[in-house]
Coordinates of C-alpha atoms and ligand atoms in Angstrom, one line a residue:
M1 CA 14.2 -5.5 -20.4
N2 CA 16.7 -5.9 -17.5
D3 CA 17.2 -9.0 -15.3
L4 CA 15.6 -7.5 -12.2
M5 CA 12.4 -6.8 -14.1
T6 CA 12.0 -10.5 -14.9
Q7 CA 13.6 -12.3 -12.0
P8 CA 11.1 -13.8 -9.5
F9 CA 11.4 -12.1 -6.2
A10 CA 13.5 -14.1 -3.6
P11 CA 11.2 -16.2 -1.4
V12 CA 10.5 -14.9 2.1
T13 CA 12.3 -17.6 4.1
A14 CA 11.3 -16.8 7.6
D15 CA 7.9 -16.4 9.2
I16 CA 8.7 -13.1 10.7
Q17 CA 5.5 -13.0 12.8
A18 CA 6.3 -16.4 14.4
Q19 CA 9.6 -14.8 15.6
L20 CA 7.9 -12.0 17.5
P21 CA 7.5 -12.3 21.3
A22 CA 4.0 -13.3 22.3
F23 CA 2.4 -10.9 24.8
S24 CA -0.3 -11.6 27.3
S25 CA -3.4 -9.4 26.9
A26 CA -2.4 -7.5 30.1
E27 CA 1.1 -6.8 28.6
R28 CA -0.5 -5.7 25.4
E29 CA -2.7 -3.3 27.2
H30 CA 0.2 -1.9 29.2
M31 CA 2.2 -1.4 26.1
K32 CA -0.7 0.3 24.3
T33 CA -1.1 2.7 27.3
R34 CA 2.6 3.5 27.3
I35 CA 2.7 4.1 23.5
K36 CA -0.2 6.5 23.8
Q37 CA 1.7 8.4 26.5
F38 CA 4.9 8.5 24.4
L39 CA 2.9 9.8 21.3
K40 CA 1.5 12.7 23.4
R41 CA 4.9 13.5 25.0
E42 CA 6.6 13.6 21.6
N43 CA 3.9 15.6 19.9
A44 CA 3.7 12.7 17.5
V45 CA 0.9 11.3 15.4
L46 CA 0.6 7.7 14.3
V47 CA -0.4 7.1 10.7
A48 CA -0.9 3.4 9.9
H49 CA -1.9 1.3 6.9
Y50 CA -4.8 -1.1 6.9
Y51 CA -2.3 -4.0 6.5
T52 CA -0.6 -3.4 9.9
H53 CA -1.4 -5.2 13.1
E54 CA -4.7 -4.3 14.6
D55 CA -3.1 -3.1 17.8
L56 CA -1.4 -0.3 15.8
Q57 CA -4.6 0.5 14.0
E58 CA -6.4 0.8 17.3
I59 CA -3.8 3.1 18.8
A60 CA -3.8 5.3 15.7
E61 CA -7.5 5.8 15.9
D62 CA -7.6 6.2 19.7
T63 CA -5.0 9.0 19.6
G64 CA -6.2 11.2 16.7
G65 CA -4.0 9.5 14.1
K66 CA -5.2 7.7 11.0
V67 CA -5.6 4.3 9.5
A68 CA -5.8 4.6 5.8
D69 CA -4.8 3.6 2.2
S70 CA -1.5 5.0 0.8
L71 CA -3.0 8.1 -0.7
E72 CA -4.9 9.1 2.5
M73 CA -1.8 8.3 4.6
A74 CA 0.2 10.8 2.5
R75 CA -2.5 13.4 2.6
F76 CA -3.2 13.1 6.3
G77 CA 0.5 13.2 7.4
H78 CA 1.2 16.2 5.3
A79 CA -1.8 18.2 6.6
H80 CA -1.4 17.2 10.3
P81 CA 0.2 19.8 12.6
A82 CA 2.2 17.2 14.7
T83 CA 6.0 17.7 14.5
T84 CA 6.7 14.0 14.4
L85 CA 4.9 11.5 12.2
I86 CA 5.1 7.8 13.1
V87 CA 4.4 5.9 9.9
A88 CA 3.5 2.3 10.3
G89 CA 3.6 0.5 7.0
A90 CA 6.1 -0.2 4.2
K91 CA 9.2 2.0 4.0
F92 CA 8.1 3.8 0.9
M93 CA 5.1 5.1 3.0
G94 CA 7.6 6.7 5.4
E95 CA 9.6 8.1 2.6
T96 CA 6.5 9.6 1.0
A97 CA 5.7 11.3 4.3
K98 CA 9.2 12.8 4.4
I99 CA 9.1 13.9 0.8
L100 CA 6.0 15.9 1.5
S101 CA 6.9 17.2 4.9
P102 CA 10.7 17.7 5.2
E103 CA 10.2 19.9 8.3
K104 CA 8.7 17.0 10.2
R105 CA 10.6 14.2 11.9
V106 CA 9.4 10.9 10.3
L107 CA 9.9 7.7 12.3
M108 CA 8.9 4.2 11.5
P109 CA 8.6 1.1 13.7
T110 CA 11.0 -0.6 11.3
L111 CA 13.1 0.5 8.4
E112 CA 13.3 -3.1 7.2
A113 CA 9.7 -3.2 5.9
T114 CA 10.4 -3.0 2.2
C115 CA 8.1 -3.9 -0.7
S116 CA 8.6 -6.4 -3.5
L117 CA 7.4 -3.7 -6.0
D118 CA 10.0 -1.2 -4.7
L119 CA 12.7 -3.9 -4.9
S120 CA 11.8 -4.8 -8.4
C121 CA 12.4 -1.2 -9.7
P122 CA 15.9 0.1 -8.9
A123 CA 16.4 3.8 -9.8
E124 CA 19.2 3.2 -12.2
Q125 CA 17.2 0.7 -14.4
F126 CA 14.1 2.9 -14.1
N127 CA 16.2 5.9 -15.4
H128 CA 17.3 3.7 -18.4
F129 CA 13.7 2.8 -19.0
C130 CA 12.7 6.5 -19.1
D131 CA 15.7 7.5 -21.2
A132 CA 14.7 4.9 -23.8
H133 CA 11.2 6.3 -24.1
P134 CA 11.5 10.1 -23.9
E135 CA 8.2 10.7 -25.6
H136 CA 6.3 8.9 -22.8
V137 CA 5.0 10.5 -19.6
S138 CA 6.2 8.4 -16.7
V139 CA 3.8 7.5 -14.0
V140 CA 5.0 5.4 -11.0
Y141 CA 3.1 3.7 -8.3
A142 CA 3.6 5.0 -4.7
N143 CA 5.3 1.7 -3.9
T144 CA 8.7 2.9 -5.2
S145 CA 11.8 4.5 -3.7
A146 CA 12.3 8.3 -3.4
A147 CA 14.9 8.1 -6.2
V148 CA 12.3 6.5 -8.6
K149 CA 9.7 9.1 -7.7
A150 CA 12.3 11.8 -8.3
R151 CA 12.7 10.7 -11.9
A152 CA 8.9 10.2 -12.6
D153 CA 6.5 12.8 -13.9
W154 CA 3.7 11.5 -11.7
V155 CA 3.3 9.4 -8.6
V156 CA -0.1 7.7 -8.2
T157 CA -1.8 5.3 -5.7
S158 CA -4.3 2.7 -6.5
S159 CA -7.3 4.8 -5.3
I160 CA -6.8 7.4 -8.1
A161 CA -4.8 5.5 -10.7
V162 CA -7.8 5.0 -13.0
K163 CA -8.7 8.6 -12.9
L164 CA -5.1 9.9 -13.5
I165 CA -4.4 7.4 -16.3
S166 CA -7.7 8.3 -18.0
H167 CA -6.8 12.0 -17.7
L168 CA -3.4 11.5 -19.4
S169 CA -4.9 9.2 -22.0
D170 CA -7.5 11.8 -22.8
Q171 CA -4.6 14.1 -23.7
N172 CA -3.2 11.3 -26.0
Q173 CA -0.2 10.9 -23.8
P174 CA 1.7 7.6 -24.2
I175 CA 2.5 6.4 -20.7
L176 CA 5.4 4.6 -19.2
W177 CA 4.2 2.7 -16.1
A178 CA 6.2 1.2 -13.2
P179 CA 6.5 -1.1 -11.4
D180 CA 3.3 -3.2 -10.9
R181 CA 2.6 -5.1 -14.1
H182 CA -0.9 -6.3 -12.9
L183 CA -2.1 -2.9 -11.9
G184 CA -0.6 -1.5 -15.2
R185 CA -2.4 -4.1 -17.2
Y186 CA -5.7 -3.3 -15.4
L187 CA -5.2 0.4 -16.0
E188 CA -4.5 -0.3 -19.7
R189 CA -7.6 -2.4 -20.0
V190 CA -10.1 -0.1 -18.2
T191 CA -8.8 3.2 -19.7
G192 CA -7.6 2.1 -23.1
A193 CA -4.4 4.1 -22.5
D194 CA -1.2 3.5 -24.5
M195 CA 1.1 2.1 -21.8
L196 CA 4.5 0.5 -21.5
L197 CA 4.7 -1.7 -18.4
W198 CA 7.5 -2.5 -16.1
Q199 CA 7.3 -6.1 -15.0
G200 CA 7.2 -6.0 -11.2
D201 CA 4.6 -7.5 -8.9
C202 CA 3.5 -7.6 -5.3
V203 CA 4.5 -10.8 -3.4
V204 CA 1.1 -10.9 -1.7
H205 CA -1.3 -10.2 -4.5
N206 CA 0.6 -12.1 -7.2
E207 CA -0.3 -15.3 -5.3
F208 CA -4.1 -15.2 -5.5
R209 CA -5.2 -17.9 -7.9
A210 CA -8.1 -17.6 -10.3
K211 CA -8.7 -21.3 -10.6
D212 CA -9.1 -21.8 -6.9
L213 CA -11.1 -18.6 -6.6
R214 CA -13.5 -19.8 -9.2
A215 CA -14.0 -23.0 -7.2
F216 CA -14.4 -21.1 -3.9
K217 CA -17.0 -18.8 -5.5
E218 CA -19.0 -21.9 -6.5
Q219 CA -19.0 -22.9 -2.8
H220 CA -20.1 -19.4 -1.8
P221 CA -22.3 -18.1 -4.6
E222 CA -23.8 -15.4 -2.4
A223 CA -20.5 -13.8 -1.7
A224 CA -19.2 -10.7 -3.6
V225 CA -15.6 -10.8 -4.7
L226 CA -13.4 -7.8 -3.7
V227 CA -10.0 -7.6 -5.4
H228 CA -7.1 -5.2 -5.1
P229 CA -5.8 -4.3 -8.6
E230 CA -2.3 -5.6 -7.8
S231 CA -3.7 -9.1 -8.3
P232 CA -3.3 -11.0 -11.6
E233 CA -5.6 -10.2 -14.5
S234 CA -7.4 -13.6 -14.2
V235 CA -8.3 -12.9 -10.6
I236 CA -9.4 -9.3 -11.4
E237 CA -11.7 -10.8 -14.1
L238 CA -13.6 -12.6 -11.3
A239 CA -14.1 -9.5 -9.2
D240 CA -17.4 -7.7 -8.4
V241 CA -15.4 -4.7 -7.2
V242 CA -11.7 -3.8 -8.0
G243 CA -10.2 -1.1 -5.9
S244 CA -7.7 0.3 -3.4
T245 CA -7.9 -0.9 0.2
S246 CA -10.2 2.0 1.2
Q247 CA -12.4 1.4 -1.8
L248 CA -12.7 -2.3 -0.9
I249 CA -13.6 -1.4 2.7
E250 CA -16.3 1.0 1.4
A251 CA -17.6 -1.7 -0.9
C252 CA -18.2 -4.2 1.8
Q253 CA -20.4 -1.7 3.7
R254 CA -22.2 -0.5 0.6
L255 CA -23.0 -3.8 -1.2
P256 CA -26.0 -5.8 0.1
N257 CA -24.1 -9.2 0.1
A258 CA -23.9 -10.9 3.5
S259 CA -20.4 -12.3 2.7
F260 CA -17.3 -11.4 0.7
I261 CA -14.3 -13.1 -0.7
V262 CA -11.4 -10.7 -0.4
A263 CA -8.2 -10.8 -2.5
T264 CA -5.8 -8.5 -0.6
D265 CA -3.7 -8.6 2.5
N266 CA -5.8 -10.3 5.2
R267 CA -5.0 -7.7 7.9
I268 CA -7.7 -5.6 6.1
F269 CA -10.3 -7.9 7.8
Y270 CA -9.8 -6.0 11.0
K271 CA -11.3 -2.8 9.5
M272 CA -13.8 -4.6 7.4
K273 CA -15.2 -6.4 10.4
Q274 CA -15.3 -3.2 12.3
M275 CA -17.2 -1.3 9.5
A276 CA -19.5 -4.2 8.6
P277 CA -19.8 -6.3 11.8
T278 CA -22.7 -8.5 10.6
K279 CA -20.9 -9.6 7.4
I280 CA -18.7 -12.6 6.8
F281 CA -15.3 -12.3 5.1
Y282 CA -13.3 -15.1 3.4
E283 CA -9.7 -14.9 2.3
A284 CA -9.4 -15.5 -1.4
P285 CA -7.3 -18.6 -2.1
T286 CA -3.6 -18.4 -2.7
A287 CA -1.2 -21.2 -3.5
G288 CA -1.8 -22.1 0.1
E289 CA 0.2 -23.0 3.2
G290 CA 2.8 -25.7 2.6
A291 CA 2.6 -25.1 -1.2
T292 CA 4.7 -22.6 -3.0
C293 CA 2.9 -19.7 -1.3
R294 CA 5.4 -17.2 0.0
S295 CA 3.2 -14.6 1.6
C296 CA -0.1 -16.4 2.1
A297 CA -2.2 -13.3 1.9
H298 CA -0.2 -11.3 4.4
C299 CA 2.8 -9.1 3.6
P300 CA 5.8 -10.3 5.8
W301 CA 7.2 -6.7 5.8
M302 CA 4.0 -5.1 6.9
A303 CA 3.9 -7.7 9.7
M304 CA 7.1 -6.2 11.1
N305 CA 5.0 -3.2 12.3
D306 CA 4.0 -4.4 15.7
L307 CA 3.7 -3.1 19.3
H308 CA 7.2 -4.1 20.1
S309 CA 8.8 -2.2 17.2
L310 CA 6.5 0.8 17.7
M311 CA 7.4 1.0 21.3
H312 CA 11.1 0.7 20.5
T313 CA 11.0 3.6 18.0
L314 CA 9.1 5.8 20.4
Q315 CA 11.5 5.1 23.2
T316 CA 14.7 5.6 21.2
G317 CA 13.7 8.0 18.4
G318 CA 15.3 5.5 16.1
N319 CA 14.4 4.5 12.6
E320 CA 14.2 8.0 11.3
I321 CA 13.6 8.5 7.6
H322 CA 16.1 10.6 5.8
V323 CA 15.9 11.5 2.1
D324 CA 18.7 13.2 0.2
E325 CA 17.5 16.8 -0.4
D326 CA 18.0 16.8 -4.1
I327 CA 16.1 13.6 -4.5
R328 CA 13.4 14.9 -2.1
I329 CA 12.8 18.1 -4.0
A330 CA 12.4 16.2 -7.3
A331 CA 10.3 13.5 -5.7
N332 CA 8.1 16.2 -4.1
R333 CA 7.2 17.5 -7.5
S334 CA 5.7 14.2 -8.7
T335 CA 4.2 13.3 -5.4
K336 CA 2.7 16.7 -4.7
R337 CA 1.3 16.6 -8.2
M338 CA -0.7 13.5 -7.2
L339 CA -2.1 15.2 -4.1
D340 CA -3.1 18.3 -6.2
F341 CA -4.7 16.0 -8.8
A342 CA -6.6 14.2 -6.0
A343 CA -7.7 17.5 -4.5
S344 CA -8.9 18.7 -8.0
L345 CA -11.1 15.6 -8.3
K346 CA -12.6 16.3 -4.9
S347 CA -13.5 19.8 -5.8
S348 CA -14.8 18.9 -9.2
P349 CA -18.6 19.0 -9.6
L350 CA -18.3 15.6 -11.5
A351 CA -16.4 13.9 -8.6
Ligands
13P1 P1 -3.6 1.0 -1.1 O1 -3.1 2.3 -1.6 O2 -4.7 0.5 -1.9 O3 -3.8 1.0 0.3 O4 -2.4 -0.1 -1.5 C1 -1.2 0.0 -0.8 C2 -0.4 -1.3 -1.1 O5 0.7 -1.3 -0.9 C3 -1.1 -2.4 -1.6 O6 -0.3 -3.5 -1.6

């Protein structure tokens, strides 16, 4: 195992959100109107993740764009006829869009929005990992660089990870998994697959605490617990539902509970409250403000996607995603494979 696989991720030192200019509501509305005009003029569509600021989510939905989980963002951007995709999220999401749609211009509000999972898995070390286990099929989480996707046999997102790993396990394939150790452990446990796990984690989900969650549950016994599978195993064990962002949003509408304790990035509350307006949502406990908590249930990189950065990108055409063509072609194979697998599930009578 290499150093990067075991080193703790460097703490996020600055509160990025606190550095952003504060806008009056009139300024915000003015910016939203201008952004909508720019999107139209540029024949661009905005594809945003649920963890981005609610202003961006609102603009995406008002202009025929999409707010979605990683899988649906990839699928939507690829299928949409717009010539420019504006991808609001972590950088790997913009790269995935470019991998799938090289003919489109892909812009992002910021190119600085990385991901601790992506950082934990440099391509060179990942190649060594694969070389050391040639009999294993390699499956990587979408939260990886284009170069890692290029080496992998499969790319997968959390919404179809259980189905894909089960499918491979049914064929008795030993699996090499990277980079999220918690998601890997969860997949291993629910599918019984034979898996070798890379030791990365997400700076947000890794901070949810089982002990505090247990105590919080006792105070709110009526609440169902919704957990993203990037969380530690001890937190997942307390969940009523484990799933991707879209699966957790679906669960809060479907379940009869009046309240929910949610272990994922707290920006998801915007969509949850929209879809289930009468229900109450609590943030699952992390190490807490002022303790050793580094992300406090909100990804500092996702927070870089705001009105200001979006406007700047649209005005300048800056922050374009480029992927080396050889890498793109190889990464397209494993990424497209995921979309084809997802499509086969949808068309299956058992889906
Ligand atoms: P989803 O695919 O569930 O939206 O997850 C994306 C992600 O990066 C979670 O941290």
